Coordinates of C-alpha atoms and ligand atoms in Angstrom, one line a residue:
M1 CA 81.3 -52.5 233.1
G2 CA 79.4 -55.9 232.7
V3 CA 78.1 -57.7 235.9
K4 CA 79.5 -61.4 236.4
I5 CA 76.9 -63.7 236.8
K6 CA 77.9 -66.8 238.7
V7 CA 76.1 -70.1 240.2
L8 CA 76.2 -69.9 244.0
P9 CA 77.6 -72.6 245.9
D10 CA 75.0 -74.7 247.8
T11 CA 75.9 -73.6 251.3
V12 CA 75.0 -70.2 250.1
I13 CA 71.8 -71.5 248.5
N14 CA 70.8 -73.0 251.6
Q15 CA 71.6 -70.1 253.8
I16 CA 69.2 -68.0 251.8
A17 CA 66.6 -70.4 251.9
A18 CA 67.0 -70.7 255.5
G19 CA 65.5 -67.2 255.7
E20 CA 62.1 -68.4 254.3
V21 CA 61.8 -71.5 256.7
V22 CA 63.7 -70.5 259.6
E23 CA 63.1 -67.3 261.0
R24 CA 63.6 -67.8 264.4
P25 CA 64.0 -70.7 267.2
A26 CA 59.9 -71.0 267.0
S27 CA 60.2 -72.0 263.5
V28 CA 63.1 -74.6 264.1
V29 CA 61.2 -76.2 266.7
R30 CA 58.2 -76.3 264.4
E31 CA 59.8 -77.9 261.6
L32 CA 61.5 -80.6 263.8
V33 CA 58.3 -81.4 265.9
D34 CA 56.5 -81.9 262.5
N35 CA 59.0 -84.4 261.5
A36 CA 58.9 -86.4 264.7
V37 CA 55.1 -86.2 264.1
D38 CA 55.5 -88.0 260.8
A39 CA 57.8 -90.0 261.9
G40 CA 54.9 -91.8 263.9
A41 CA 56.3 -90.6 267.2
T42 CA 54.1 -90.9 270.4
D43 CA 56.2 -88.6 272.6
I44 CA 58.0 -85.5 271.7
F45 CA 60.1 -83.8 274.1
V46 CA 61.3 -80.6 273.4
A47 CA 64.2 -78.5 275.3
L48 CA 65.1 -75.2 275.0
E49 CA 68.6 -72.8 276.3
S50 CA 67.9 -69.3 276.4
G51 CA 64.7 -69.5 274.4
G52 CA 66.3 -71.6 272.0
H53 CA 69.0 -69.0 271.2
S54 CA 71.7 -71.1 272.5
R55 CA 70.2 -74.5 272.0
I56 CA 67.0 -76.4 270.9
R57 CA 66.8 -80.1 271.3
V58 CA 64.2 -82.5 270.0
R59 CA 63.8 -85.7 270.9
D60 CA 61.5 -88.3 269.8
N61 CA 60.3 -92.1 269.5
G62 CA 59.4 -92.3 266.2
C63 CA 60.8 -94.7 263.2
G64 CA 64.4 -93.2 263.5
M65 CA 66.8 -93.2 260.4
A66 CA 69.3 -95.6 258.7
R67 CA 72.8 -94.6 258.5
D68 CA 72.8 -93.6 254.9
E69 CA 69.1 -91.7 255.1
A70 CA 70.8 -89.9 258.3
V71 CA 73.3 -88.0 255.9
L72 CA 71.1 -87.6 253.2
A73 CA 68.3 -85.8 255.3
F74 CA 70.4 -82.6 255.2
E75 CA 70.5 -82.4 251.6
R76 CA 68.2 -79.9 249.8
H77 CA 65.2 -81.5 248.6
A78 CA 65.9 -84.6 250.4
T79 CA 62.5 -86.1 251.5
S80 CA 61.5 -89.5 252.2
K81 CA 57.5 -88.2 252.0
V82 CA 56.6 -87.3 248.2
S83 CA 58.2 -88.5 244.9
S84 CA 55.9 -86.8 242.5
I85 CA 54.0 -83.8 242.3
E86 CA 50.8 -85.7 242.4
D87 CA 51.8 -87.2 245.9
L88 CA 51.0 -83.3 247.0
T89 CA 47.3 -83.6 246.5
H90 CA 46.7 -86.4 248.9
L91 CA 49.3 -85.8 251.2
G92 CA 49.4 -87.3 254.6
T93 CA 52.2 -85.8 256.3
L94 CA 53.3 -82.4 257.4
G95 CA 56.5 -82.0 255.7
F96 CA 56.9 -82.5 251.8
R97 CA 59.3 -80.0 250.9
G98 CA 62.5 -81.8 252.2
E99 CA 63.9 -78.2 253.1
A100 CA 63.7 -77.7 256.6
L101 CA 66.8 -80.1 258.0
A102 CA 69.2 -78.4 254.9
S103 CA 68.0 -74.6 255.8
I104 CA 68.4 -75.5 259.6
A105 CA 71.8 -76.8 259.1
A106 CA 73.0 -74.3 257.0
V107 CA 72.6 -71.6 259.6
S108 CA 73.5 -73.4 262.8
K109 CA 75.4 -76.3 264.3
V110 CA 73.6 -79.6 264.2
K111 CA 73.9 -83.0 265.7
L112 CA 71.4 -85.6 264.5
T113 CA 71.4 -89.1 266.8
T114 CA 69.2 -91.8 265.7
R115 CA 68.6 -95.3 265.5
T116 CA 65.7 -97.4 263.7
R117 CA 64.3 -100.6 264.8
E118 CA 65.8 -102.5 262.4
S119 CA 69.3 -101.6 263.1
D120 CA 71.2 -102.5 266.6
V121 CA 73.6 -99.7 266.4
G122 CA 72.5 -95.8 266.1
V123 CA 74.2 -93.2 264.2
Q124 CA 75.5 -89.7 264.8
V125 CA 76.0 -87.2 262.3
T126 CA 77.2 -83.3 262.8
M127 CA 76.9 -80.6 260.5
R128 CA 78.1 -76.8 260.9
G129 CA 77.2 -74.3 258.6
G130 CA 75.4 -76.7 256.4
K131 CA 78.8 -78.8 256.0
L132 CA 79.3 -82.3 257.4
V133 CA 81.8 -82.7 260.0
N134 CA 81.4 -86.1 261.2
V135 CA 79.5 -89.4 261.3
Q136 CA 80.0 -91.7 263.6
S137 CA 78.0 -95.0 265.1
I138 CA 76.5 -94.7 268.6
A139 CA 74.5 -96.5 271.2
W140 CA 71.1 -95.3 270.9
N141 CA 67.3 -95.7 271.8
E142 CA 64.6 -96.3 268.7
G143 CA 64.0 -92.5 267.6
T144 CA 65.5 -89.5 266.7
E145 CA 67.1 -86.2 268.5
I146 CA 68.0 -83.2 266.9
E147 CA 70.5 -81.0 268.7
I148 CA 70.6 -77.2 267.1
E149 CA 73.4 -75.1 268.9
H150 CA 74.2 -71.3 268.1
L151 CA 71.3 -70.9 265.6
F152 CA 72.2 -68.0 263.0
F153 CA 75.8 -68.0 264.2
N154 CA 77.1 -67.3 260.7
T155 CA 74.5 -65.3 259.6
P156 CA 74.6 -62.4 262.2
A157 CA 72.3 -60.3 260.6
R158 CA 69.5 -62.8 261.5
R159 CA 70.8 -63.0 265.0
K160 CA 70.1 -59.2 265.4
F161 CA 66.5 -59.9 264.8
L162 CA 65.9 -62.7 267.6
K163 CA 63.3 -61.7 270.2
S164 CA 63.9 -62.2 273.8
P165 CA 64.2 -65.5 275.3
R166 CA 61.1 -65.3 277.1
A167 CA 58.9 -64.1 274.3
E168 CA 60.4 -67.0 272.5
V169 CA 59.5 -69.6 275.0
S170 CA 56.0 -68.2 275.3
R171 CA 55.5 -68.7 271.7
I172 CA 57.1 -72.1 271.3
R173 CA 55.0 -73.2 274.2
S174 CA 51.7 -72.0 272.9
W175 CA 52.6 -73.5 269.5
L176 CA 53.0 -76.8 270.7
A177 CA 50.2 -76.4 273.1
H178 CA 47.9 -75.5 270.1
S179 CA 49.2 -77.8 267.3
S180 CA 48.9 -80.7 269.8
L181 CA 45.1 -80.5 269.6
A182 CA 45.3 -82.2 266.1
R183 CA 47.1 -85.5 267.5
P184 CA 45.6 -86.0 271.2
S185 CA 47.6 -89.6 271.2
I186 CA 50.8 -87.9 271.2
R187 CA 52.4 -86.9 274.3
Y188 CA 54.3 -83.1 274.4
R189 CA 56.8 -81.6 276.7
L190 CA 58.8 -79.0 276.7
V191 CA 61.6 -77.6 279.1
S192 CA 62.8 -74.3 278.9
D193 CA 66.5 -73.7 280.9
G194 CA 65.8 -76.9 282.8
D195 CA 62.1 -76.1 283.9
E196 CA 59.3 -77.9 282.4
V197 CA 57.0 -75.6 280.9
L198 CA 54.6 -77.8 279.4
N199 CA 53.6 -81.5 279.9
L200 CA 50.4 -82.8 277.9
S201 CA 49.8 -86.3 278.5
A202 CA 48.4 -88.5 275.8
V203 CA 44.7 -88.4 275.8
D204 CA 41.7 -90.1 274.0
S205 CA 40.2 -87.2 272.3
R206 CA 40.6 -83.6 270.9
I207 CA 38.1 -82.3 273.4
E208 CA 40.1 -83.7 276.1
R209 CA 43.2 -82.2 275.1
G210 CA 41.4 -79.0 274.6
K211 CA 40.7 -79.0 278.1
Q212 CA 44.2 -79.6 279.1
I213 CA 45.1 -76.2 277.3
F214 CA 41.6 -74.2 277.4
P215 CA 39.8 -72.9 280.4
P216 CA 37.0 -75.7 280.7
E217 CA 34.0 -73.7 280.5
L218 CA 34.3 -73.0 276.7
M219 CA 31.5 -74.7 274.6
P220 CA 32.3 -78.1 272.8
L221 CA 31.4 -78.4 269.2
S222 CA 31.3 -80.9 266.6
L223 CA 29.5 -81.3 263.0
D224 CA 30.2 -83.7 260.2
E225 CA 28.9 -82.7 256.7
G226 CA 29.8 -83.4 253.2
G227 CA 33.1 -85.1 254.1
I228 CA 34.2 -82.0 256.3
H229 CA 34.4 -82.8 259.9
V230 CA 34.6 -80.2 262.3
E231 CA 35.5 -80.3 266.3
G232 CA 36.4 -77.7 268.9
M233 CA 35.6 -75.5 271.8
V234 CA 34.6 -71.7 271.7
G235 CA 33.9 -69.1 274.4
H236 CA 31.2 -66.8 275.5
P237 CA 30.9 -63.5 273.4
G238 CA 32.0 -61.8 276.5
Q239 CA 35.1 -63.6 276.7
A240 CA 36.1 -62.3 272.9
L241 CA 39.3 -60.5 272.1
S242 CA 39.8 -57.5 269.9
D243 CA 42.2 -59.6 267.6
S244 CA 42.2 -63.4 266.5
S245 CA 44.9 -64.5 268.4
G246 CA 42.8 -66.5 270.7
L247 CA 41.2 -68.6 268.0
V248 CA 43.2 -71.8 267.3
I249 CA 42.9 -73.1 263.8
V250 CA 44.1 -76.7 263.0
I251 CA 43.5 -78.1 259.5
N252 CA 44.2 -81.3 258.5
G253 CA 46.5 -81.5 261.4
R254 CA 48.3 -78.1 260.7
L255 CA 48.3 -75.2 262.9
V256 CA 47.4 -72.5 260.6
S257 CA 45.8 -68.9 260.4
D258 CA 43.1 -69.0 258.3
K259 CA 40.5 -65.8 257.6
I260 CA 37.9 -68.2 256.2
I261 CA 37.6 -70.0 259.2
V262 CA 37.6 -66.9 261.3
R263 CA 35.0 -65.2 259.5
A264 CA 33.0 -68.4 259.5
V265 CA 33.4 -68.6 263.6
R266 CA 32.4 -65.1 264.0
E267 CA 29.1 -65.7 261.9
G268 CA 28.5 -68.7 263.8
Y269 CA 28.2 -66.1 267.0
D270 CA 25.3 -64.3 265.0
S271 CA 25.1 -61.0 265.9
M272 CA 26.6 -61.4 269.3
L273 CA 30.1 -59.9 268.3
K274 CA 31.1 -56.3 267.7
D275 CA 33.2 -55.4 264.6
R276 CA 36.5 -55.7 266.1
E277 CA 35.7 -58.6 268.4
F278 CA 37.1 -62.4 268.1
P279 CA 36.2 -65.2 270.1
I280 CA 38.6 -67.6 271.8
G281 CA 38.5 -70.9 271.4
Y282 CA 40.0 -73.7 268.9
I283 CA 38.4 -75.1 265.7
V284 CA 39.8 -78.3 264.2
V285 CA 39.0 -79.2 260.6
D286 CA 39.5 -82.5 258.9
L287 CA 38.7 -82.7 255.3
P288 CA 39.7 -84.8 252.1
A289 CA 43.6 -84.2 251.6
E290 CA 42.6 -83.3 247.9
D291 CA 40.4 -80.7 249.0
V292 CA 43.1 -78.6 250.8
D293 CA 46.2 -77.2 249.1
V294 CA 48.9 -77.3 251.5
N295 CA 51.7 -75.9 249.6
V296 CA 51.0 -72.1 249.5
H297 CA 53.0 -70.7 252.2
P298 CA 56.7 -70.8 253.1
Q299 CA 56.4 -72.0 256.5
K300 CA 53.4 -74.0 255.5
S301 CA 51.5 -71.7 257.9
E302 CA 48.4 -71.2 255.5
V303 CA 46.0 -73.1 253.3
R304 CA 43.7 -72.8 250.6
F305 CA 40.6 -74.6 250.2
R306 CA 39.1 -76.5 247.3
R307 CA 35.4 -75.6 248.5
S308 CA 35.6 -72.9 250.7
D309 CA 32.2 -72.0 250.9
Q310 CA 31.3 -75.8 252.2
V311 CA 33.9 -75.5 254.9
F312 CA 32.7 -72.1 255.6
A313 CA 29.0 -73.4 256.0
V314 CA 30.2 -76.4 258.4
V315 CA 32.1 -74.3 260.6
R316 CA 29.5 -71.8 260.9
G317 CA 26.9 -74.1 261.5
A318 CA 29.1 -76.3 264.2
V319 CA 29.7 -72.9 266.0
L320 CA 26.1 -71.8 265.6
S321 CA 24.6 -74.7 267.3
A322 CA 27.3 -74.4 270.2
I323 CA 26.4 -70.8 270.9
R324 CA 22.8 -71.8 270.8
S325 CA 23.3 -73.4 274.1
I326 CA 24.3 -70.2 276.0
R327 CA 22.0 -70.3 278.7
K328 CA 24.0 -70.1 282.0
P329 CA 24.7 -66.8 283.9
M330 CA 27.9 -65.3 283.3
S331 CA 30.0 -66.3 286.4
T332 CA 32.0 -63.3 288.3
E333 CA 34.3 -65.8 289.7
P334 CA 36.5 -63.3 288.2
L335 CA 39.3 -63.6 286.0
S336 CA 42.7 -64.8 285.2
L337 CA 44.6 -65.1 282.3
P338 CA 45.3 -66.0 279.9
P339 CA 42.6 -66.6 277.5
V340 CA 44.2 -69.3 275.9
A341 CA 45.7 -71.4 278.4
S342 CA 45.2 -73.6 281.5
P343 CA 46.3 -73.5 284.9
H344 CA 48.9 -76.0 283.6
I345 CA 50.4 -73.5 280.5
P346 CA 50.5 -70.0 281.6
V347 CA 50.8 -68.5 278.3
Q348 CA 51.3 -64.8 277.9
P349 CA 48.3 -62.7 278.1
A350 CA 46.7 -61.5 274.8
T351 CA 46.4 -57.8 274.4
G352 CA 43.3 -56.4 273.8
L353 CA 41.0 -58.3 275.9
R354 CA 37.7 -56.3 276.6
A355 CA 37.8 -56.1 280.2
D356 CA 34.7 -53.8 280.2
R357 CA 32.1 -56.9 280.0
Y358 CA 33.7 -58.9 283.0
V359 CA 33.7 -55.6 285.1
A360 CA 30.0 -56.0 284.7
S361 CA 30.7 -57.6 288.0
P362 CA 31.0 -56.0 291.5
A363 CA 33.8 -54.0 290.1
P364 CA 34.1 -49.9 291.3
E365 CA 33.6 -50.6 295.3
F366 CA 36.2 -53.4 295.7
G367 CA 39.0 -52.0 293.7
R368 CA 39.5 -51.4 290.1
L369 CA 39.7 -54.7 288.1
A370 CA 42.2 -53.8 285.4
A371 CA 42.3 -54.4 281.8
L372 CA 42.7 -58.0 281.2
S373 CA 46.0 -57.4 279.7
D374 CA 47.3 -56.2 283.0
V375 CA 45.8 -58.8 285.1
E376 CA 49.3 -60.0 286.3
E377 CA 50.0 -56.9 287.7
V378 CA 46.7 -56.0 289.0
R379 CA 46.9 -55.4 293.0
P380 CA 43.7 -53.5 293.4
V381 CA 43.6 -50.7 295.9
S382 CA 41.2 -51.6 298.4
A383 CA 40.3 -55.0 299.5
P384 CA 43.4 -57.2 299.2
S385 CA 41.2 -60.2 299.1
I386 CA 40.0 -59.4 295.7
S387 CA 43.6 -59.7 294.1
D388 CA 43.2 -63.6 294.3
T389 CA 39.8 -63.6 292.8
V390 CA 41.1 -61.6 289.7
A391 CA 43.5 -64.2 289.3
R392 CA 41.3 -67.0 289.0
Q393 CA 39.7 -67.7 285.4
P394 CA 36.3 -66.5 284.6
S395 CA 33.8 -69.3 284.3
F396 CA 31.1 -68.6 282.4
F397 CA 29.8 -72.3 282.4
S398 CA 31.0 -74.5 284.9
S399 CA 32.8 -77.2 283.9
T400 CA 30.0 -79.6 284.7
D401 CA 27.5 -77.8 282.9
L402 CA 29.3 -79.4 279.6
V403 CA 28.2 -82.7 280.5
P404 CA 24.6 -83.3 280.7
G405 CA 23.5 -84.5 283.7
A406 CA 26.1 -84.1 285.9
G407 CA 26.4 -81.5 288.4
R408 CA 24.1 -79.1 289.0
R409 CA 21.2 -79.0 287.3
A410 CA 20.6 -76.9 284.3
F411 CA 19.8 -73.2 284.9
R412 CA 16.3 -71.6 284.8
F413 CA 15.5 -68.0 285.1
S414 CA 12.2 -68.9 286.3
D415 CA 13.8 -70.7 289.7
L416 CA 15.3 -67.5 290.8
R417 CA 13.8 -66.0 293.6
Y418 CA 13.3 -62.4 292.9
V419 CA 14.4 -59.8 295.6
G420 CA 14.1 -56.3 294.0
Q421 CA 15.4 -53.9 291.3
I422 CA 18.2 -51.9 291.9
L423 CA 20.3 -49.0 290.2
E424 CA 17.2 -48.8 287.9
C425 CA 18.3 -51.7 285.7
Y426 CA 19.3 -55.0 287.5
L427 CA 17.0 -57.3 289.0
V428 CA 18.6 -59.0 291.9
C429 CA 18.0 -62.0 292.7
E430 CA 18.9 -65.4 294.8
L431 CA 19.5 -69.1 293.6
E432 CA 20.9 -71.6 295.7
E433 CA 23.4 -70.1 297.8
R434 CA 24.3 -67.5 294.9
L435 CA 23.4 -63.9 294.3
V436 CA 22.3 -63.5 290.9
V437 CA 21.8 -60.3 288.6
V438 CA 19.7 -60.0 285.7
D439 CA 20.2 -56.8 283.6
M440 CA 16.7 -56.1 282.6
H441 CA 17.4 -54.2 279.6
A442 CA 19.9 -56.6 278.0
A443 CA 17.1 -59.5 278.9
H444 CA 14.4 -57.9 277.4
E445 CA 16.6 -57.1 274.3
R446 CA 17.4 -60.6 273.8
V447 CA 13.7 -61.8 274.3
N448 CA 12.6 -59.2 271.3
Y449 CA 15.3 -59.8 269.3
N450 CA 14.3 -63.6 269.0
K451 CA 10.8 -62.8 269.1
I452 CA 11.3 -60.6 265.8
R453 CA 14.0 -63.0 264.2
T454 CA 11.9 -66.0 264.5
A455 CA 8.8 -64.4 263.3
R456 CA 10.7 -63.5 260.4
A457 CA 12.1 -66.7 259.8
E458 CA 8.7 -68.3 260.2
H459 CA 7.1 -65.6 257.5
K460 CA 4.9 -64.3 260.6
L461 CA 6.3 -61.1 261.0
R462 CA 3.1 -58.8 260.6
V463 CA 2.9 -55.2 260.1
Q464 CA 0.7 -53.5 262.9
K465 CA -0.8 -50.6 261.3
L466 CA -0.8 -47.4 263.7
L467 CA -3.9 -45.4 264.2
I468 CA -2.4 -42.2 263.9
P469 CA 1.3 -42.4 262.4
E470 CA 4.0 -41.2 264.8
V471 CA 5.6 -38.1 263.4
V472 CA 9.2 -37.7 264.1
R473 CA 11.2 -34.9 263.6
L474 CA 15.1 -35.3 262.2
T475 CA 17.9 -33.3 260.2
S476 CA 17.5 -33.6 256.6
E477 CA 20.7 -35.3 256.7
Q478 CA 19.0 -38.1 259.2
V479 CA 16.2 -38.5 256.9
T480 CA 18.4 -39.2 253.9
H481 CA 19.8 -41.9 255.6
L482 CA 16.8 -43.4 257.3
M483 CA 15.1 -43.5 253.5
E484 CA 18.0 -45.4 252.3
Q485 CA 17.0 -47.9 254.7
R486 CA 13.3 -47.9 254.3
E487 CA 13.4 -51.2 252.5
L488 CA 15.4 -53.0 255.3
L489 CA 13.0 -51.5 257.9
G490 CA 10.3 -52.9 255.9
E491 CA 11.6 -56.3 256.0
L492 CA 11.1 -56.3 259.6
A493 CA 7.6 -55.0 259.3
F494 CA 8.6 -51.3 260.4
E495 CA 6.9 -48.7 258.0
V496 CA 8.1 -45.1 257.4
S497 CA 7.4 -42.5 255.0
E498 CA 8.9 -39.2 254.2
V499 CA 6.7 -36.5 255.0
D500 CA 9.1 -33.9 254.2
H501 CA 13.2 -32.9 254.3
E502 CA 13.0 -32.9 258.2
R503 CA 10.3 -34.9 259.2
V504 CA 9.3 -38.9 258.7
A505 CA 6.1 -40.5 259.8
V506 CA 5.9 -44.4 261.0
S507 CA 2.8 -45.8 259.9
G508 CA 3.1 -49.4 261.2
V509 CA 5.5 -51.7 263.8
P510 CA 6.1 -55.3 264.0
S511 CA 3.1 -56.6 265.7
V512 CA 5.1 -58.7 268.1
L513 CA 7.1 -56.1 269.7
S514 CA 4.9 -53.5 271.5
H515 CA 6.0 -50.2 272.7
I516 CA 8.9 -49.0 270.4
N517 CA 10.6 -46.0 270.8
C518 CA 10.2 -44.5 267.4
T519 CA 12.0 -41.5 267.8
A520 CA 15.1 -43.3 269.5
L521 CA 15.1 -45.9 266.8
L522 CA 15.0 -43.6 263.7
K523 CA 17.6 -41.5 265.2
D524 CA 19.7 -44.6 265.9
C525 CA 19.4 -46.1 262.5
A526 CA 19.8 -42.7 260.7
A527 CA 23.1 -42.2 262.4
E528 CA 25.0 -44.5 260.0
P529 CA 24.3 -44.2 256.2
V530 CA 24.0 -47.6 254.6
S531 CA 27.2 -48.9 252.8
A532 CA 27.1 -49.5 249.3
G533 CA 27.4 -53.4 249.3
W534 CA 24.5 -53.9 251.8
R535 CA 22.6 -56.0 249.4
E536 CA 25.3 -58.7 249.3
R537 CA 25.0 -58.6 253.4
L538 CA 21.4 -58.3 253.4
E539 CA 20.6 -60.9 256.1
E540 CA 23.7 -59.3 258.1
R541 CA 21.9 -55.5 257.7
I542 CA 18.7 -57.3 258.6
D543 CA 20.0 -58.4 261.9
H544 CA 21.8 -55.4 262.6
I545 CA 18.4 -53.3 262.6
A546 CA 16.6 -56.2 264.2
A547 CA 19.1 -55.7 267.0
R548 CA 18.4 -52.0 267.2
L549 CA 14.5 -52.5 266.7
A550 CA 14.6 -54.8 269.9
C551 CA 16.8 -52.4 271.5
H552 CA 14.4 -49.5 271.4
A553 CA 11.4 -52.1 272.0
S554 CA 12.8 -52.9 275.6
V555 CA 12.5 -51.8 279.1
R556 CA 14.7 -49.0 279.8
S557 CA 17.0 -48.2 283.1
G558 CA 14.6 -46.5 285.0
D559 CA 11.4 -48.4 284.2
L560 CA 10.2 -50.1 287.2
L561 CA 8.8 -53.7 286.8
S562 CA 6.2 -55.4 288.9
R563 CA 6.9 -58.8 290.2
H564 CA 4.7 -60.1 287.7
E565 CA 6.4 -58.6 284.8
V566 CA 9.7 -59.8 286.0
Y567 CA 8.7 -63.4 286.3
A568 CA 6.9 -63.1 282.9
L569 CA 10.5 -62.1 281.5
F570 CA 11.9 -64.8 283.3
S571 CA 9.8 -67.3 281.6
E572 CA 10.3 -65.7 278.3
L573 CA 14.1 -65.9 278.7
D574 CA 13.6 -69.8 279.8
E575 CA 12.2 -70.4 276.2
A576 CA 14.5 -68.1 274.5
E577 CA 17.7 -69.5 272.8
L578 CA 20.7 -67.7 273.7
S579 CA 19.5 -66.0 276.8
G580 CA 22.7 -66.2 278.4
A581 CA 23.9 -63.1 276.3
C582 CA 22.3 -60.1 274.7
P583 CA 22.0 -59.4 270.9
H584 CA 25.4 -57.4 271.4
G585 CA 26.7 -60.2 273.4
R586 CA 26.8 -58.8 276.5
P587 CA 26.0 -60.9 279.1
V588 CA 22.1 -61.1 280.5
V589 CA 22.9 -62.5 283.8
T590 CA 25.7 -62.7 286.2
E591 CA 26.2 -64.5 289.3
F592 CA 28.4 -64.4 292.4
S593 CA 29.2 -67.1 294.9
R594 CA 28.5 -66.8 298.6
E595 CA 32.3 -66.7 298.9
A596 CA 32.3 -63.9 296.6
V597 CA 29.8 -62.1 298.5
E598 CA 31.6 -63.0 301.7
S599 CA 34.9 -62.1 300.4
W600 CA 33.5 -58.0 299.8
F601 CA 33.2 -58.3 303.6
G602 CA 36.2 -59.8 304.6
R603 CA 34.7 -62.7 306.0
D604 CA 36.6 -65.2 303.8
R605 CA 39.7 -64.6 306.0
Ligands
ADP1 P1 60.4 -82.7 254.9 O1 59.9 -83.3 256.4 O2 59.6 -82.0 254.1 O3 60.3 -84.2 254.3 P2 63.0 -82.4 256.3 O4 64.1 -81.5 255.9 O5 62.2 -81.7 257.4 O6 62.0 -82.6 255.0 O7 63.6 -83.9 256.5 C1 64.2 -84.5 255.5 C2 63.8 -86.4 255.4 O8 64.7 -86.5 256.8 C3 62.4 -86.3 256.3 O9 61.7 -86.7 254.9 C4 62.5 -87.6 257.1 O10 62.5 -88.7 256.0 C5 63.8 -87.6 257.5 N1 63.7 -87.1 258.9 C6 63.7 -85.9 259.4 N2 63.6 -85.8 261.2 C7 63.4 -87.1 261.2 C8 62.9 -87.7 262.3 N3 62.7 -87.1 263.4 N4 62.4 -89.2 262.4 C9 62.6 -89.7 261.3 N5 63.0 -89.0 260.0 C10 63.1 -88.0 260.1
MG2 MG1 60.2 -81.5 257.7

């Protein structure tokens, strides 16, 4: 029996195509808001009912459409934005395919109401399942409103896959807030079932918009190079998440996900992020339109760069210089969630946020500070006063520190009044009504790491020959692994050679470091074999080993430091870049306000 081939009617074609563009209410909002932006709107209002499942309304004060355009807009491939393929190479608009309205209309009931400045009466077009139902004149302000009812009413299979209204509102709110970073001069509002859940007034700069959305203590960054402009804010490595959901990327005005940028940002953190840690913040990249291909994804949520190496280098450089400014204590004003939100925008907490770093705080005695993802539910067992501290944002940098000259002056370790060493590892200090605690091992590690890296960069790394080589006994497997790394260790002025299959001898150490615990270092290095591609990632490997070297040359828990040694360490820290965090990104110093300390004793009540 032969198959019968037939050409599908337009309504069916549009329904099928809708699957690509319109997955859920959030994708509808995205397309409609993009259209409002393209229409030159300065005020965009979105209203949802049941998370958009029953109704989505997007109103703008943009250029509007004339009567015949308003009808034409629903045709597949009807667009006012491009007319030839060449237009795609210097695209200045978010839309270009002319398929969003056709796709949305195919799977819902749509009412479009619009008026241009030139016409004195507006027009209202009603569509149902992709078919024109009615066109009428109507009194209307300049601009456009599109109302979508009963999304997927005629495609029940899709309707089944809709997420809960709450999840949808949260997603839409995040998307709006994040994409608004590209256009600070537009006002964005979102109302969900009558409640305003987002209201971002127009501001002058992206940094200001960033401050409306993110915790204020992120570090600002900006860099211009070879026609590539990068701007944004990034967080302390201690705020890193276990996935990239806290990192917002905007490229030429589009909110996208992009592996290259994520990688560049991570590299900008130097060695301070662990393998699966991702910083929070946002990166806005602007580059000539012809250097980006935006037509690589059905929902336009990915792009492709023509000069990706250059983009990578500029983003990495911008982040690196911002990160270098980390000097401040990590405040223990504990946490709130979410990582990517402000007091005004409670976004769903991201899962997998590393809590252990924050909990370098007063934790155990005062009730458990639960994993960040649980924070909303946390009611610590003992002192009730902790629960509201837990609910506040961690501030690693008070906002005044972002503005040079404003507020309290720059933090200096040498200004600390050292009180004593506790729990074998922590240096307790006092500074201006604050209790400041320095992790001496992390501090020393940072100083040593910087020493070795600076010496290497300046070609001043020298081998200090040992009078009597130190012989270290290992397993034969460890010896094999270690010998694979001999060359890398040599790069760092660390000389090892094989004595026999279970022993190696250390004959030289970097002169900038003293008292290296060779046994611990060698065991540590031998624990993992070098991966095959290490030559391509030589610098990364060397950094990795440098961090280990620094670690094993540092004072250890249990070492007793004299007051003199403590202040010597403090002044070295004042000279060191990145002194706020150890090479592994853990905080070096953390502080408690008087109020926090008093709350431990219930004096705040
Ligand atoms: P695209 O955005 O790719 O052009 P759409 O299907 O999203 O395709 O929109 C089709 C056309 O309808 C647009 O090119 C534009 O001319 C017009 N349009 C859509 N939304 C608006 C709006 N909010 N204001 C003015 N014109 C609009
Ligand atoms: Mg569009």
